Amino acid sequence: MSIALLRKDYSHASLSELDTAPDPFVQFARWFDEALQSQLPEPNAMSVATVGANGRPSSRILLIKEFDRRGFTWYTNYESRKGEELHCHPYAALLFHWVELERQVRIEGRVERVCAAESDAYFQSRPLNNRLGAITSRQSRPVSSRQILETNFVAAARKYGERPPRPEYWGGYRLIPDCMEFWQGRSSRMHDRIRYTPEPDGQWQRQRLQP
């Protein structure tokens, strides 16, 4: 079959302005909980898009670790490609795609680092080998062989034991949204799109977008 002929007609649900909460954080929590209850694989997976100093975008899949009214938080290496890009341009776009529910959520906004105490607390909550991996890997930098990574991992395990410290180059980012869009697939590509943007009084405006 030709790739051009691959398509699916969506019919799982609908989304109207009346279906959505006035607050996009409440709406996101509602949809995220439904994704959890549906036992989807990695419902916390999201695409994170950033822009480099050369103006070229890049994206990758990460796992969200917290969301509340402060924003959406994930953890990574500050010296990675995405870390360097966020240093130059502290804005990003997140995308959640829950394909089984025929839903997407797009979130855009300014990004800032979380405080050291939050990064420390989350780092120590991770499995030991994950912490050792964060110490071992200088993310996005070239390495000549897998063996070097494995040797460095063993050396870190011997050096730090059961409680390795969080490296200064590793920690959290939080995106503070200024635009959130909820997308529900519909038949005939007549999808439902509801976009939230902030008002000066702290409330959020909801608008339907054409598909």
Short mmCIF file of C-alpha atoms in Angstrom, two decimals:
data_model
loop_
_atom_site.label_atom_id
_atom_site.label_comp_id
_atom_site.label_asym_id
_atom_site.label_seq_id
_atom_site.Cartn_x
_atom_site.Cartn_y
_atom_site.Cartn_z
CA MET A 1 0.00 0.00 0.00
CA SER A 2 1.18 3.50 -0.80
CA ILE A 3 2.12 5.63 2.21
CA ALA A 4 -0.12 8.35 0.78
CA LEU A 5 -3.12 6.04 1.27
CA LEU A 6 -2.46 5.33 4.95
CA ARG A 7 -5.11 7.07 7.02
CA LYS A 8 -7.60 6.51 9.81
CA ASP A 9 -11.01 8.10 10.31
CA TYR A 10 -11.41 9.27 13.91
CA SER A 11 -14.65 8.58 15.78
CA HIS A 12 -13.71 8.04 19.44
CA ALA A 13 -15.13 11.27 20.90
CA SER A 14 -15.94 14.93 20.33
CA LEU A 15 -14.93 18.18 22.03
CA SER A 16 -16.96 21.36 22.33
CA GLU A 17 -16.40 24.58 24.21
CA LEU A 18 -18.98 23.42 26.75
CA ASP A 19 -17.09 20.14 27.26
CA THR A 20 -13.93 21.91 28.35
CA ALA A 21 -13.08 23.42 31.73
CA PRO A 22 -12.63 27.22 31.94
CA ASP A 23 -9.09 26.59 33.22
CA PRO A 24 -6.70 24.76 30.84
CA PHE A 25 -4.76 23.23 33.75
CA VAL A 26 -7.98 21.59 34.94
CA GLN A 27 -8.71 20.42 31.40
CA PHE A 28 -5.22 18.98 31.02
CA ALA A 29 -5.48 17.16 34.36
CA ARG A 30 -8.81 15.70 33.23
CA TRP A 31 -7.39 14.40 29.95
CA PHE A 32 -4.16 13.20 31.56
CA ASP A 33 -6.15 11.22 34.13
CA GLU A 34 -8.22 9.65 31.35
CA ALA A 35 -4.98 8.66 29.59
CA LEU A 36 -3.76 7.07 32.83
CA GLN A 37 -7.05 5.27 33.43
CA SER A 38 -6.95 3.95 29.85
CA GLN A 39 -3.58 2.34 30.66
CA LEU A 40 -1.92 3.82 27.59
CA PRO A 41 1.79 3.11 27.13
CA GLU A 42 3.77 5.99 28.64
CA PRO A 43 0.96 8.57 28.83
CA ASN A 44 3.51 11.01 30.27
CA ALA A 45 5.60 10.98 27.07
CA MET A 46 5.74 14.28 25.20
CA SER A 47 7.62 15.88 22.35
CA VAL A 48 9.70 18.90 23.39
CA ALA A 49 10.59 21.31 20.58
CA THR A 50 13.28 23.97 20.97
CA VAL A 51 15.09 26.39 18.66
CA GLY A 52 18.85 26.75 18.37
CA ALA A 53 20.99 29.86 17.93
CA ASN A 54 20.91 29.20 14.17
CA GLY A 55 17.10 29.41 14.15
CA ARG A 56 16.62 25.72 13.35
CA PRO A 57 14.07 23.78 15.42
CA SER A 58 14.70 20.38 16.97
CA SER A 59 12.45 18.02 18.91
CA ARG A 60 12.73 14.91 21.04
CA ILE A 61 10.55 12.73 23.27
CA LEU A 62 10.82 13.26 27.03
CA LEU A 63 8.73 12.32 30.06
CA ILE A 64 6.83 14.95 32.03
CA LYS A 65 7.46 14.58 35.76
CA GLU A 66 5.11 17.16 37.25
CA PHE A 67 2.43 19.63 36.25
CA ASP A 68 0.54 22.18 38.31
CA ARG A 69 -0.41 25.83 38.03
CA ARG A 70 3.25 26.79 37.93
CA GLY A 71 3.68 24.90 34.65
CA PHE A 72 4.96 21.63 33.16
CA THR A 73 8.20 20.15 34.48
CA TRP A 74 10.76 17.72 33.09
CA TYR A 75 14.38 16.87 33.95
CA THR A 76 17.43 16.55 31.74
CA ASN A 77 21.07 17.48 31.18
CA TYR A 78 21.54 21.27 31.09
CA GLU A 79 24.53 20.83 28.76
CA SER A 80 22.62 18.76 26.19
CA ARG A 81 21.55 20.16 22.85
CA LYS A 82 18.12 21.09 24.21
CA GLY A 83 19.75 22.69 27.25
CA GLU A 84 22.00 24.83 25.07
CA GLU A 85 19.06 25.80 22.88
CA LEU A 86 16.94 26.76 25.87
CA HIS A 87 19.82 28.88 27.14
CA CYS A 88 19.77 30.83 23.85
CA HIS A 89 15.99 30.86 23.41
CA PRO A 90 14.08 30.10 26.66
CA TYR A 91 10.87 29.08 24.91
CA ALA A 92 9.58 25.65 23.92
CA ALA A 93 6.58 23.76 22.57
CA LEU A 94 5.29 20.53 24.11
CA LEU A 95 3.11 17.97 22.37
CA PHE A 96 1.26 15.08 23.98
CA HIS A 97 -0.24 12.55 21.56
CA TRP A 98 -2.55 9.95 23.05
CA VAL A 99 -3.19 8.08 19.83
CA GLU A 100 -5.57 5.49 21.31
CA LEU A 101 -7.82 8.31 22.54
CA GLU A 102 -7.39 10.23 19.28
CA ARG A 103 -6.18 13.27 21.23
CA GLN A 104 -3.36 15.77 21.17
CA VAL A 105 -2.44 18.59 23.54
CA ARG A 106 -0.14 21.39 22.37
CA ILE A 107 1.48 23.64 24.98
CA GLU A 108 3.72 26.63 24.28
CA GLY A 109 5.48 29.08 26.56
CA ARG A 110 8.54 30.37 28.35
CA VAL A 111 10.92 27.90 30.02
CA GLU A 112 12.91 28.37 33.22
CA ARG A 113 15.02 26.12 35.38
CA VAL A 114 13.46 24.77 38.56
CA CYS A 115 15.24 25.54 41.82
CA ALA A 116 18.15 23.39 42.98
CA ALA A 117 16.13 21.96 45.87
CA GLU A 118 13.47 20.60 43.50
CA SER A 119 16.11 19.11 41.22
CA ASP A 120 17.89 17.53 44.20
CA ALA A 121 14.68 16.01 45.51
CA TYR A 122 13.68 14.53 42.18
CA PHE A 123 17.20 13.25 41.46
CA GLN A 124 17.31 11.33 44.72
CA SER A 125 13.89 9.81 44.01
CA ARG A 126 15.17 8.16 40.80
CA PRO A 127 16.38 4.54 40.66
CA LEU A 128 20.08 4.26 41.49
CA ASN A 129 21.14 3.21 38.00
CA ASN A 130 19.27 6.14 36.47
CA ARG A 131 21.17 8.52 38.76
CA LEU A 132 24.47 6.89 37.82
CA GLY A 133 23.53 7.18 34.16
CA ALA A 134 22.90 10.91 34.54
CA ILE A 135 26.37 11.30 36.09
CA THR A 136 28.03 9.13 33.46
CA SER A 137 26.50 10.59 30.30
CA ARG A 138 27.51 14.03 29.03
CA GLN A 139 24.40 14.10 26.90
CA SER A 140 24.62 15.01 23.20
CA ARG A 141 28.43 14.96 23.20
CA PRO A 142 30.25 12.51 20.88
CA VAL A 143 31.77 9.34 22.33
CA SER A 144 34.01 6.92 20.46
CA SER A 145 32.46 3.70 21.77
CA ARG A 146 29.77 2.15 23.94
CA GLN A 147 32.54 0.59 26.03
CA ILE A 148 33.65 4.00 27.26
CA LEU A 149 30.14 4.72 28.56
CA GLU A 150 29.95 1.38 30.33
CA THR A 151 33.41 1.80 31.86
CA ASN A 152 32.50 5.27 33.13
CA PHE A 153 29.23 3.91 34.56
CA VAL A 154 31.08 1.25 36.58
CA ALA A 155 33.58 3.86 37.78
CA ALA A 156 30.76 6.16 38.95
CA ALA A 157 29.08 3.28 40.80
CA ARG A 158 32.33 2.49 42.63
CA LYS A 159 32.96 6.14 43.46
CA TYR A 160 29.51 7.14 44.74
CA GLY A 161 27.92 3.94 46.03
CA GLU A 162 24.23 4.07 46.93
CA ARG A 163 23.76 7.86 47.09
CA PRO A 164 25.42 9.66 44.19
CA PRO A 165 25.03 13.46 44.23
CA ARG A 166 23.12 15.33 41.56
CA PRO A 167 25.58 16.75 39.04
CA GLU A 168 25.41 20.52 38.57
CA TYR A 169 24.77 20.03 34.86
CA TRP A 170 21.56 18.03 35.46
CA GLY A 171 18.20 19.32 36.67
CA GLY A 172 14.69 20.42 35.87
CA TYR A 173 12.97 22.79 33.49
CA ARG A 174 9.49 24.21 33.84
CA LEU A 175 7.43 25.56 30.94
CA ILE A 176 5.03 28.35 31.88
CA PRO A 177 2.29 28.17 29.23
CA ASP A 178 0.90 31.12 27.31
CA CYS A 179 -1.01 28.93 24.86
CA MET A 180 -2.64 25.51 25.29
CA GLU A 181 -4.62 23.69 22.61
CA PHE A 182 -6.74 20.56 23.00
CA TRP A 183 -7.29 18.52 19.83
CA GLN A 184 -9.85 15.74 19.45
CA GLY A 185 -9.87 13.73 16.24
CA ARG A 186 -13.16 13.70 14.34
CA SER A 187 -14.54 12.02 11.23
CA SER A 188 -13.71 13.41 7.77
CA ARG A 189 -10.77 15.35 9.23
CA MET A 190 -13.23 17.82 10.78
CA HIS A 191 -11.31 17.74 14.04
CA ASP A 192 -12.21 19.67 17.19
CA ARG A 193 -9.60 22.20 18.34
CA ILE A 194 -10.04 24.35 21.45
CA ARG A 195 -7.28 26.87 22.18
CA TYR A 196 -6.71 28.66 25.51
CA THR A 197 -4.85 31.97 25.73
CA PRO A 198 -4.40 34.09 28.88
CA GLU A 199 -6.35 37.29 29.51
CA PRO A 200 -4.92 40.34 31.36
CA ASP A 201 -7.16 39.59 34.36
CA GLY A 202 -5.63 36.14 34.84
CA GLN A 203 -8.53 34.26 33.25
CA TRP A 204 -8.21 32.20 30.07
CA GLN A 205 -10.00 32.77 26.77
CA ARG A 206 -11.27 29.71 24.89
CA GLN A 207 -11.57 29.74 21.12
CA ARG A 208 -12.52 27.08 18.61
CA LEU A 209 -10.02 26.77 15.76
CA GLN A 210 -10.81 25.43 12.33
CA PRO A 211 -9.24 22.02 11.66
#
